[in-house]
Amino acid sequence: MKRITAIPLILIFSFQIALGQTTITPVDTLRKLPRKPWVAASEVVGINMLVWGFNYFVSDAPFAQINLNTMKTNLSTLPVWDTDKFSTNLVAHPYHGSLYFNAARSNGMNFWESIPFTFGGSLMWEYFMENELPSVNDLFATTFGGVELGEITFRLSDLVLDNRATGFPRVVREVSGGILSPIRAFNRIITGEAWKYKPYKGNVFVHRPVGFSFHVGPRFLAEQENSRHGEFSTNVGLLFSYGDPYEQDSYAPYEYFRINAVLDFFSNQPICSQVNALGILWGKNVWNSGSRSLTTGIFQHFDYYDSQLRTKDGKLIAPYRISEAAAVGGGIIYQNKAISQNHLGVRTEFYVNGIALGASLTDYFFVDERDYNLGSGYSIKSYTGINFRDRWNLILSAENYHIFTWKGYDPDLDLSTVDFTRLNVQGDAGNARLGVFTVGLSYHSPQKWNISLSNSYYSRYTKYKYYDNVDYGTSDFTLTWGFSL
């Protein structure tokens, strides 16, 4: 437990230092990182060699036993749909991609220039660093997810790093920046910037308004029809927002984003149970009238929901599980600010996305480590927040994910006898919907602490082409205490 919570605590302390700083770096002190494409490319190769070396020499992983024959086989084969577990494909691979992206970003590449490095790193890994056939879902998840998580972590590291700091605060900042962007930390170490004092902070980006909140408390998750057999967990959440979608006329990539991560401890729940990230790729403030404003844009989305419960007969089941690792779409954000203490402030968001790569829980397809279907589809999301007197907040949200799986398998096939390394399918033919409906009420004190009560309902309906359809409902209640910066 200590090892798991150490990273969030370091980041909280670091952000508290960074966000508590009132001085804004002038534009003329912004630092443009030296442009080193060949160094970036060599670091991408080095990342792959380092990860492969760990798999080969430390983990003794069978897939790391590579040679010229395995490379030749991979190069002569089209990508397939692999059978790795849910968290590996939908969290670990996007994080791996974020390292490639940060290698480019920290060597002077801009947002768009860093994308080919991310895709190139994924290609190298799939074709040369494993003896398994290259995976089409890994190429999507590593590239799209890596771009989003990479830009977010790179910008977050830019907030905490400060070349003017000395002593213990400098150590905390450098360690935090290294946790957020390990490759940037590596470059700062080899160039000596990690300990050099300079009379300016050294931001790469123009100052943006930021917000950070942390909460912890009990969460009770249960099947809708069997609430007596639910279970409690200790719920820990981190929410970070960057930029203001109303302060500018137009927006470059990720000048506005937010990321929410939820962890569950001391239960059968997966530790990482939820991740939601949203970043603007292009945006424009199209209407302002007094306290009201409207912004529209193109947004990149990354969403991940995972769960696990122990049923009354002792079995562990996953009532819902869904992800959109590669999703882009349009959205609008409306705000009516409170103009007096007794005035209600309202904020509404609406998004429609196309999902290039998604995943959903299956009830039938269990092969190797796969217990989910892959596919593509769309998602629709709406959020409404009502603020009263800058103290009380009522939040209503509705999300609908619809994933279609078209590359299925013969329903007469006995999956227990199949060579999964040659079973190139997305899963069960059909489609899955997951609706996530949340209502929450919170009180925010003048001292920055808050208390919140929320209820979420997860509605899963999976329609199978060859099997019985499944309709499943799960709900949770969460009571948390936290603080905001």
Short mmCIF file of C-alpha atoms in Angstrom, two decimals:
data_model
loop_
_atom_site.label_atom_id
_atom_site.label_comp_id
_atom_site.label_asym_id
_atom_site.label_seq_id
_atom_site.Cartn_x
_atom_site.Cartn_y
_atom_site.Cartn_z
CA MET A 1 0.00 0.00 0.00
CA LYS A 2 2.81 2.42 0.81
CA ARG A 3 4.36 1.95 -2.61
CA ILE A 4 1.01 2.53 -4.34
CA THR A 5 0.15 5.73 -2.46
CA ALA A 6 3.61 7.30 -2.56
CA ILE A 7 3.26 8.60 -6.12
CA PRO A 8 -0.12 10.36 -5.58
CA LEU A 9 1.18 11.97 -2.37
CA ILE A 10 4.33 13.27 -4.07
CA LEU A 11 2.27 14.68 -6.92
CA ILE A 12 -0.24 16.30 -4.54
CA PHE A 13 2.56 18.00 -2.62
CA SER A 14 4.24 19.14 -5.81
CA PHE A 15 1.05 20.53 -7.32
CA GLN A 16 0.32 22.31 -4.06
CA ILE A 17 3.67 24.06 -4.38
CA ALA A 18 3.21 24.79 -8.08
CA LEU A 19 -0.39 25.99 -7.90
CA GLY A 20 0.29 28.03 -4.81
CA GLN A 21 2.79 30.09 -6.75
CA THR A 22 1.19 33.40 -7.73
CA THR A 23 3.76 34.71 -10.17
CA ILE A 24 3.04 34.18 -13.85
CA THR A 25 5.96 33.56 -16.13
CA PRO A 26 6.16 36.32 -18.78
CA VAL A 27 6.02 35.21 -22.39
CA ASP A 28 9.58 36.41 -23.04
CA THR A 29 10.96 33.85 -20.55
CA LEU A 30 9.34 30.86 -22.23
CA ARG A 31 11.88 28.30 -23.25
CA LYS A 32 11.83 26.72 -26.67
CA LEU A 33 13.40 23.29 -26.34
CA PRO A 34 16.20 22.56 -28.84
CA ARG A 35 14.87 20.61 -31.80
CA LYS A 36 16.65 17.22 -31.91
CA PRO A 37 14.70 14.76 -34.07
CA TRP A 38 17.53 12.23 -34.26
CA VAL A 39 17.95 12.24 -30.49
CA ALA A 40 14.18 11.76 -30.14
CA ALA A 41 14.28 8.80 -32.55
CA SER A 42 17.21 7.21 -30.70
CA GLU A 43 15.35 7.58 -27.40
CA VAL A 44 12.27 5.88 -28.89
CA VAL A 45 14.53 2.98 -29.89
CA GLY A 46 16.14 3.05 -26.46
CA ILE A 47 12.75 2.85 -24.72
CA ASN A 48 11.91 -0.28 -26.66
CA MET A 49 15.29 -1.85 -25.99
CA LEU A 50 15.01 -1.09 -22.27
CA VAL A 51 11.50 -2.58 -21.98
CA TRP A 52 12.52 -5.61 -24.05
CA GLY A 53 15.63 -6.09 -21.91
CA PHE A 54 13.51 -6.12 -18.75
CA ASN A 55 11.12 -8.66 -20.29
CA TYR A 56 13.99 -10.85 -21.51
CA PHE A 57 16.53 -10.73 -18.67
CA VAL A 58 14.36 -10.03 -15.62
CA SER A 59 10.88 -11.37 -16.36
CA ASP A 60 12.06 -14.16 -18.68
CA ALA A 61 8.90 -13.55 -20.71
CA PRO A 62 8.36 -16.08 -23.53
CA PHE A 63 7.27 -13.35 -25.98
CA ALA A 64 10.64 -11.62 -25.55
CA GLN A 65 12.54 -14.57 -27.11
CA ILE A 66 13.15 -12.87 -30.45
CA ASN A 67 15.51 -13.55 -33.36
CA LEU A 68 15.75 -12.87 -37.10
CA ASN A 69 13.18 -15.57 -37.86
CA THR A 70 10.54 -14.03 -35.58
CA MET A 71 11.17 -10.62 -37.14
CA LYS A 72 10.88 -12.08 -40.63
CA THR A 73 7.60 -13.77 -39.72
CA ASN A 74 6.17 -10.57 -38.28
CA LEU A 75 7.19 -8.52 -41.32
CA SER A 76 5.44 -10.97 -43.64
CA THR A 77 2.20 -10.98 -41.61
CA LEU A 78 -0.63 -8.45 -41.42
CA PRO A 79 -1.49 -7.23 -37.90
CA VAL A 80 -3.91 -9.40 -35.91
CA TRP A 81 -6.18 -8.89 -32.87
CA ASP A 82 -4.25 -10.10 -29.83
CA THR A 83 -5.43 -11.80 -26.63
CA ASP A 84 -3.70 -9.77 -23.91
CA LYS A 85 -5.69 -8.79 -20.83
CA PHE A 86 -7.86 -5.68 -20.62
CA SER A 87 -5.56 -3.48 -18.54
CA THR A 88 -2.51 -4.38 -20.65
CA ASN A 89 -4.11 -3.43 -23.96
CA LEU A 90 -6.12 -0.44 -22.80
CA VAL A 91 -3.89 1.16 -20.13
CA ALA A 92 -0.33 -0.19 -20.35
CA HIS A 93 -0.04 0.28 -24.12
CA PRO A 94 -1.30 3.91 -24.06
CA TYR A 95 1.19 4.63 -21.27
CA HIS A 96 3.96 3.00 -23.32
CA GLY A 97 2.97 5.26 -26.21
CA SER A 98 3.13 8.32 -23.96
CA LEU A 99 6.84 7.61 -23.41
CA TYR A 100 7.47 7.70 -27.18
CA PHE A 101 5.49 10.93 -27.44
CA ASN A 102 7.42 12.54 -24.59
CA ALA A 103 10.71 11.54 -26.15
CA ALA A 104 9.76 13.68 -29.14
CA ARG A 105 8.20 16.50 -27.10
CA SER A 106 11.18 16.84 -24.76
CA ASN A 107 13.49 17.04 -27.78
CA GLY A 108 11.77 20.04 -29.35
CA MET A 109 9.06 18.45 -31.52
CA ASN A 110 5.66 20.14 -31.49
CA PHE A 111 2.39 18.28 -30.89
CA TRP A 112 1.80 17.18 -34.49
CA GLU A 113 5.45 16.36 -35.14
CA SER A 114 5.51 14.04 -32.12
CA ILE A 115 2.75 11.77 -33.45
CA PRO A 116 4.93 9.96 -36.06
CA PHE A 117 7.48 9.15 -33.35
CA THR A 118 4.69 7.56 -31.28
CA PHE A 119 3.44 5.50 -34.22
CA GLY A 120 6.99 4.59 -35.23
CA GLY A 121 7.81 3.36 -31.72
CA SER A 122 4.70 1.20 -31.73
CA LEU A 123 5.56 -0.24 -35.15
CA MET A 124 9.07 -1.11 -34.00
CA TRP A 125 7.76 -2.86 -30.91
CA GLU A 126 5.09 -4.87 -32.71
CA TYR A 127 7.29 -6.08 -35.56
CA PHE A 128 10.70 -6.49 -33.93
CA MET A 129 10.51 -6.72 -30.13
CA GLU A 130 8.13 -9.65 -29.65
CA ASN A 131 7.88 -13.15 -31.11
CA GLU A 132 4.09 -12.75 -31.24
CA LEU A 133 2.38 -11.52 -34.38
CA PRO A 134 1.97 -7.74 -34.64
CA SER A 135 -1.26 -6.47 -33.09
CA VAL A 136 -3.59 -4.01 -34.83
CA ASN A 137 -5.29 -3.04 -31.56
CA ASP A 138 -1.89 -2.28 -29.98
CA LEU A 139 -0.99 0.03 -32.86
CA PHE A 140 -4.21 1.99 -32.29
CA ALA A 141 -4.08 2.05 -28.50
CA THR A 142 -0.38 2.87 -28.26
CA THR A 143 -0.55 5.66 -30.83
CA PHE A 144 -3.87 7.37 -30.01
CA GLY A 145 -3.73 6.78 -26.27
CA GLY A 146 -0.03 7.62 -26.20
CA VAL A 147 -0.63 10.97 -27.87
CA GLU A 148 -3.32 11.98 -25.39
CA LEU A 149 -1.62 10.76 -22.22
CA GLY A 150 1.74 11.97 -23.55
CA GLU A 151 0.67 15.56 -24.14
CA ILE A 152 -1.18 15.71 -20.84
CA THR A 153 1.77 14.40 -18.81
CA PHE A 154 4.22 16.62 -20.69
CA ARG A 155 2.17 19.74 -19.91
CA LEU A 156 1.70 18.68 -16.28
CA SER A 157 5.46 18.25 -15.90
CA ASP A 158 5.87 21.77 -17.28
CA LEU A 159 3.77 23.08 -14.41
CA VAL A 160 5.83 21.54 -11.60
CA LEU A 161 9.38 22.00 -12.95
CA ASP A 162 11.03 25.25 -11.86
CA ASN A 163 14.66 26.14 -12.62
CA ARG A 164 14.56 28.82 -9.89
CA ALA A 165 13.85 26.36 -7.07
CA THR A 166 16.59 25.04 -4.79
CA GLY A 167 16.93 22.56 -1.95
CA PHE A 168 14.10 20.21 -1.00
CA PRO A 169 11.42 21.98 -3.11
CA ARG A 170 13.65 21.51 -6.17
CA VAL A 171 14.02 17.80 -5.42
CA VAL A 172 10.24 17.41 -5.06
CA ARG A 173 9.65 19.22 -8.34
CA GLU A 174 12.22 17.18 -10.26
CA VAL A 175 10.94 13.88 -8.83
CA SER A 176 7.34 14.85 -9.62
CA GLY A 177 8.28 15.91 -13.11
CA GLY A 178 10.07 12.59 -13.55
CA ILE A 179 7.01 10.63 -12.44
CA LEU A 180 4.84 12.53 -14.90
CA SER A 181 7.31 12.52 -17.79
CA PRO A 182 10.20 10.06 -17.24
CA ILE A 183 11.80 10.78 -20.62
CA ARG A 184 11.82 14.52 -20.01
CA ALA A 185 13.44 13.84 -16.63
CA PHE A 186 16.06 11.67 -18.34
CA ASN A 187 16.91 14.49 -20.75
CA ARG A 188 17.13 17.00 -17.90
CA ILE A 189 19.54 14.72 -16.06
CA ILE A 190 21.88 14.07 -19.00
CA THR A 191 21.99 17.80 -19.83
CA GLY A 192 22.40 18.82 -16.18
CA GLU A 193 19.24 20.95 -16.16
CA ALA A 194 17.83 18.90 -13.31
CA TRP A 195 20.08 20.74 -10.82
CA LYS A 196 21.13 23.94 -12.62
CA TYR A 197 19.81 27.19 -11.16
CA LYS A 198 18.45 29.78 -13.57
CA PRO A 199 16.77 33.14 -12.86
CA TYR A 200 13.58 32.08 -14.67
CA LYS A 201 11.23 29.14 -14.29
CA GLY A 202 11.75 27.84 -17.82
CA ASN A 203 8.21 27.13 -18.97
CA VAL A 204 7.64 25.65 -22.41
CA PHE A 205 3.99 26.76 -22.45
CA VAL A 206 2.18 29.99 -21.75
CA HIS A 207 0.59 30.11 -18.30
CA ARG A 208 -2.93 28.62 -18.18
CA PRO A 209 -5.38 28.55 -15.26
CA VAL A 210 -5.23 25.15 -13.59
CA GLY A 211 -7.18 23.28 -10.97
CA PHE A 212 -6.39 20.19 -8.93
CA SER A 213 -8.59 18.19 -6.56
CA PHE A 214 -8.12 15.07 -4.46
CA HIS A 215 -10.73 12.97 -2.66
CA VAL A 216 -10.88 9.81 -0.58
CA GLY A 217 -13.72 7.88 1.03
CA PRO A 218 -15.83 4.70 1.02
CA ARG A 219 -17.46 3.36 -2.13
CA PHE A 220 -20.15 0.68 -2.21
CA LEU A 221 -20.62 -1.19 -5.53
CA ALA A 222 -23.34 -3.78 -6.04
CA GLU A 223 -25.40 -5.56 -8.65
CA GLN A 224 -28.68 -3.75 -9.13
CA GLU A 225 -30.75 -6.85 -8.29
CA ASN A 226 -28.50 -8.10 -5.47
CA SER A 227 -27.41 -5.02 -3.53
CA ARG A 228 -26.94 -7.07 -0.35
CA HIS A 229 -24.01 -8.83 -2.01
CA GLY A 230 -22.08 -5.70 -2.92
CA GLU A 231 -18.81 -4.65 -1.37
CA PHE A 232 -17.03 -1.62 0.00
CA SER A 233 -13.72 -0.20 -1.16
CA THR A 234 -11.56 2.78 -0.27
CA ASN A 235 -12.02 5.14 -3.19
CA VAL A 236 -9.25 7.60 -4.12
CA GLY A 237 -9.71 10.14 -6.90
CA LEU A 238 -7.50 12.70 -8.64
CA LEU A 239 -8.90 15.35 -10.98
CA PHE A 240 -6.80 17.86 -12.90
CA SER A 241 -8.06 20.60 -15.22
CA TYR A 242 -5.83 22.73 -17.42
CA GLY A 243 -6.88 25.90 -19.23
CA ASP A 244 -10.21 27.68 -19.50
CA PRO A 245 -12.45 26.89 -22.51
CA TYR A 246 -13.79 30.48 -22.46
CA GLU A 247 -10.73 32.68 -22.06
CA GLN A 248 -9.47 32.62 -25.67
CA ASP A 249 -10.91 33.14 -29.15
CA SER A 250 -9.28 29.94 -30.48
CA TYR A 251 -7.33 26.97 -29.14
CA ALA A 252 -4.33 24.93 -30.22
CA PRO A 253 -4.03 21.24 -29.22
CA TYR A 254 -4.38 20.65 -25.49
CA GLU A 255 -4.51 24.27 -24.43
CA TYR A 256 -7.54 22.98 -22.57
CA PHE A 257 -7.80 19.47 -21.08
CA ARG A 258 -8.83 17.58 -17.98
CA ILE A 259 -8.02 14.14 -16.64
CA ASN A 260 -9.75 12.14 -13.92
CA ALA A 261 -8.32 8.97 -12.35
CA VAL A 262 -10.10 6.78 -9.79
CA LEU A 263 -8.41 4.07 -7.72
CA ASP A 264 -10.01 1.48 -5.43
CA PHE A 265 -8.16 -0.20 -2.56
CA PHE A 266 -8.90 -2.96 -0.01
CA SER A 267 -11.49 -4.80 -2.11
CA ASN A 268 -11.92 -7.13 -5.07
CA GLN A 269 -12.14 -4.08 -7.32
CA PRO A 270 -9.28 -3.50 -9.80
CA ILE A 271 -6.98 -0.86 -8.38
CA CYS A 272 -7.41 1.31 -11.47
CA SER A 273 -11.18 1.36 -11.90
CA GLN A 274 -11.69 4.50 -13.97
CA VAL A 275 -9.74 6.94 -16.15
CA ASN A 276 -11.34 9.77 -18.13
CA ALA A 277 -9.30 12.19 -20.21
CA LEU A 278 -10.43 14.90 -22.61
CA GLY A 279 -8.25 17.28 -24.59
CA ILE A 280 -9.07 19.91 -27.14
CA LEU A 281 -7.45 19.52 -30.57
CA TRP A 282 -9.05 22.62 -32.05
CA GLY A 283 -11.53 25.00 -30.51
CA LYS A 284 -13.16 28.38 -30.91
CA ASN A 285 -15.18 30.62 -28.63
CA VAL A 286 -18.18 31.32 -30.87
CA TRP A 287 -20.51 33.35 -28.63
CA ASN A 288 -20.29 35.66 -25.62
CA SER A 289 -23.11 37.67 -24.06
CA GLY A 290 -22.57 39.04 -20.59
CA SER A 291 -22.06 36.12 -18.22
CA ARG A 292 -22.86 33.56 -20.92
CA SER A 293 -20.44 32.00 -23.38
CA LEU A 294 -20.26 29.09 -25.81
CA THR A 295 -17.20 27.24 -27.12
CA THR A 296 -17.15 24.54 -29.78
CA GLY A 297 -14.31 22.33 -30.93
CA ILE A 298 -12.80 18.98 -31.83
CA PHE A 299 -11.81 16.89 -28.82
CA GLN A 300 -9.79 13.73 -28.24
CA HIS A 301 -11.16 11.31 -25.63
CA PHE A 302 -9.73 8.48 -23.57
CA ASP A 303 -12.10 6.59 -21.26
CA TYR A 304 -11.59 3.43 -19.25
CA TYR A 305 -14.02 1.69 -16.87
CA ASP A 306 -13.26 -1.57 -15.07
CA SER A 307 -14.96 -3.46 -12.24
CA GLN A 308 -15.04 -6.71 -10.34
CA LEU A 309 -17.40 -8.13 -7.71
CA ARG A 310 -17.62 -11.30 -5.68
CA THR A 311 -21.06 -12.84 -6.10
CA LYS A 312 -23.07 -14.55 -3.35
CA ASP A 313 -21.75 -17.93 -4.51
CA GLY A 314 -18.15 -16.75 -4.17
CA LYS A 315 -17.30 -16.18 -7.84
CA LEU A 316 -15.49 -13.08 -9.07
CA ILE A 317 -17.27 -11.39 -11.97
CA ALA A 318 -16.86 -8.16 -13.89
CA PRO A 319 -20.32 -6.55 -14.11
CA TYR A 320 -19.15 -3.88 -16.55
CA ARG A 321 -16.00 -3.08 -18.47
CA ILE A 322 -15.56 -0.74 -21.41
CA SER A 323 -12.93 1.51 -22.97
CA GLU A 324 -12.47 3.98 -25.79
CA ALA A 325 -8.74 4.19 -26.31
CA ALA A 326 -8.88 5.95 -29.67
CA ALA A 327 -11.77 8.41 -29.95
CA VAL A 328 -12.19 11.84 -31.53
CA GLY A 329 -15.30 13.96 -32.01
CA GLY A 330 -17.04 17.29 -31.78
CA GLY A 331 -18.25 19.04 -28.68
CA ILE A 332 -19.79 22.20 -27.26
CA ILE A 333 -19.27 23.77 -23.84
CA TYR A 334 -21.75 26.35 -22.51
CA GLN A 335 -21.35 28.40 -19.36
CA ASN A 336 -23.48 30.94 -17.53
CA LYS A 337 -21.39 32.33 -14.71
CA ALA A 338 -22.92 33.33 -11.41
CA ILE A 339 -23.03 37.16 -11.39
CA SER A 340 -23.99 37.47 -7.71
CA GLN A 341 -23.81 35.36 -4.58
CA ASN A 342 -27.45 34.30 -4.90
CA HIS A 343 -27.22 33.57 -8.64
CA LEU A 344 -26.97 30.05 -10.00
CA GLY A 345 -23.98 29.26 -12.19
CA VAL A 346 -24.55 26.66 -14.91
CA ARG A 347 -22.13 24.74 -17.10
CA THR A 348 -23.19 22.24 -19.76
CA GLU A 349 -21.06 20.05 -22.05
CA PHE A 350 -22.10 17.79 -24.91
CA TYR A 351 -19.87 15.52 -27.03
CA VAL A 352 -20.35 13.09 -29.92
CA ASN A 353 -17.35 10.89 -30.75
CA GLY A 354 -16.29 8.28 -33.24
CA ILE A 355 -14.42 5.39 -31.61
CA ALA A 356 -11.67 3.91 -33.78
CA LEU A 357 -10.71 1.38 -31.08
CA GLY A 358 -12.89 0.36 -28.17
CA ALA A 359 -13.37 -2.66 -25.95
CA SER A 360 -16.30 -4.12 -24.02
CA LEU A 361 -16.89 -6.95 -21.59
CA THR A 362 -17.88 -10.33 -23.04
CA ASP A 363 -19.94 -13.10 -21.48
CA TYR A 364 -18.70 -15.87 -23.77
CA PHE A 365 -15.29 -15.16 -25.35
CA PHE A 366 -12.60 -16.38 -22.93
CA VAL A 367 -9.31 -17.06 -24.72
CA ASP A 368 -5.89 -16.78 -23.07
CA GLU A 369 -6.12 -13.48 -21.11
CA ARG A 370 -8.99 -12.06 -23.18
CA ASP A 371 -12.40 -11.70 -21.54
CA TYR A 372 -13.54 -8.74 -23.62
CA ASN A 373 -14.43 -7.90 -27.21
CA LEU A 374 -12.64 -5.34 -29.35
CA GLY A 375 -14.29 -3.13 -31.94
CA SER A 376 -15.24 0.39 -32.92
CA GLY A 377 -18.31 2.56 -32.63
CA TYR A 378 -19.37 5.84 -31.10
CA SER A 379 -20.03 7.55 -27.78
CA ILE A 380 -22.33 10.37 -26.67
CA LYS A 381 -21.73 12.28 -23.46
CA SER A 382 -23.42 15.13 -21.62
CA TYR A 383 -22.47 16.87 -18.37
CA THR A 384 -24.34 19.55 -16.43
CA GLY A 385 -23.06 21.31 -13.35
CA ILE A 386 -25.10 23.76 -11.25
CA ASN A 387 -23.26 25.94 -8.76
CA PHE A 388 -24.96 27.88 -5.93
CA ARG A 389 -23.17 30.58 -3.96
CA ASP A 390 -19.82 29.09 -4.95
CA ARG A 391 -20.39 26.48 -2.25
CA TRP A 392 -22.90 23.88 -3.41
CA ASN A 393 -22.48 21.91 -6.63
CA LEU A 394 -24.97 19.57 -8.25
CA ILE A 395 -23.56 17.43 -11.06
CA LEU A 396 -25.56 15.36 -13.56
CA SER A 397 -23.82 13.31 -16.23
CA ALA A 398 -24.81 10.72 -18.81
CA GLU A 399 -22.43 8.73 -21.01
CA ASN A 400 -23.35 6.17 -23.65
CA TYR A 401 -20.73 3.94 -25.29
CA HIS A 402 -21.68 1.71 -28.22
CA ILE A 403 -19.03 -0.74 -29.46
CA PHE A 404 -19.53 -2.99 -32.50
CA THR A 405 -17.57 -6.22 -32.92
CA TRP A 406 -17.69 -7.44 -36.51
CA LYS A 407 -14.81 -9.92 -36.79
CA GLY A 408 -16.21 -12.85 -34.80
CA TYR A 409 -15.64 -16.60 -34.84
CA ASP A 410 -17.55 -19.77 -35.67
CA PRO A 411 -20.10 -20.30 -32.86
CA ASP A 412 -19.48 -24.07 -33.03
CA LEU A 413 -15.79 -23.56 -32.29
CA ASP A 414 -14.58 -24.97 -28.96
CA LEU A 415 -12.47 -22.07 -27.67
CA SER A 416 -10.75 -24.30 -25.09
CA THR A 417 -9.06 -26.24 -27.89
CA VAL A 418 -8.01 -23.26 -30.01
CA ASP A 419 -4.45 -22.09 -30.58
CA PHE A 420 -5.06 -18.53 -29.43
CA THR A 421 -1.89 -17.25 -31.16
CA ARG A 422 -3.60 -17.98 -34.49
CA LEU A 423 -7.15 -16.98 -33.56
CA ASN A 424 -7.40 -13.60 -35.29
CA VAL A 425 -10.79 -12.29 -34.14
CA GLN A 426 -12.15 -9.29 -32.27
CA GLY A 427 -14.37 -11.48 -30.13
CA ASP A 428 -18.08 -12.31 -30.11
CA ALA A 429 -19.93 -10.96 -33.13
CA GLY A 430 -22.43 -8.38 -31.94
CA ASN A 431 -22.47 -5.03 -30.18
CA ALA A 432 -22.39 -3.70 -26.63
CA ARG A 433 -23.77 -0.60 -24.96
CA LEU A 434 -22.68 0.79 -21.63
CA GLY A 435 -24.54 3.70 -20.10
CA VAL A 436 -23.01 5.52 -17.14
CA PHE A 437 -25.42 7.85 -15.32
CA THR A 438 -24.17 9.87 -12.36
CA VAL A 439 -25.69 12.37 -9.95
CA GLY A 440 -23.52 14.04 -7.34
CA LEU A 441 -23.88 16.74 -4.69
CA SER A 442 -20.89 18.42 -3.07
CA TYR A 443 -20.16 21.21 -0.62
CA HIS A 444 -17.00 23.31 -1.02
CA SER A 445 -15.77 25.25 1.99
CA PRO A 446 -13.88 28.58 1.93
CA GLN A 447 -10.91 26.63 3.34
CA LYS A 448 -10.74 24.55 0.09
CA TRP A 449 -11.92 21.28 1.60
CA ASN A 450 -15.04 19.59 0.25
CA ILE A 451 -17.41 16.71 0.94
CA SER A 452 -19.28 14.87 -1.80
CA LEU A 453 -21.98 12.23 -2.18
CA SER A 454 -22.53 10.60 -5.56
CA ASN A 455 -24.48 7.74 -7.09
CA SER A 456 -23.64 6.12 -10.43
CA TYR A 457 -25.64 3.57 -12.37
CA TYR A 458 -23.90 1.37 -14.94
CA SER A 459 -26.27 -0.16 -17.47
CA ARG A 460 -24.76 -2.81 -19.77
CA TYR A 461 -26.65 -4.36 -22.65
CA THR A 462 -24.74 -6.71 -24.97
CA LYS A 463 -26.43 -8.06 -28.08
CA TYR A 464 -24.82 -11.22 -29.44
CA LYS A 465 -25.24 -12.62 -32.93
CA TYR A 466 -24.98 -16.28 -31.90
CA TYR A 467 -25.65 -16.26 -28.15
CA ASP A 468 -28.23 -15.03 -25.67
CA ASN A 469 -28.21 -11.30 -25.09
CA VAL A 470 -27.17 -9.99 -21.66
CA ASP A 471 -28.74 -7.08 -19.77
CA TYR A 472 -26.94 -6.14 -16.57
CA GLY A 473 -27.25 -3.30 -14.07
CA THR A 474 -24.78 -2.17 -11.40
CA SER A 475 -24.76 0.87 -9.12
CA ASP A 476 -22.49 2.47 -6.61
CA PHE A 477 -22.63 5.05 -3.83
CA THR A 478 -19.55 7.06 -2.91
CA LEU A 479 -19.03 9.41 0.03
CA THR A 480 -15.72 11.29 -0.07
CA TRP A 481 -13.82 14.05 1.64
CA GLY A 482 -11.25 16.01 -0.29
CA PHE A 483 -9.62 19.31 -1.08
CA SER A 484 -9.10 21.50 -4.11
CA LEU A 485 -6.23 23.75 -5.14
#
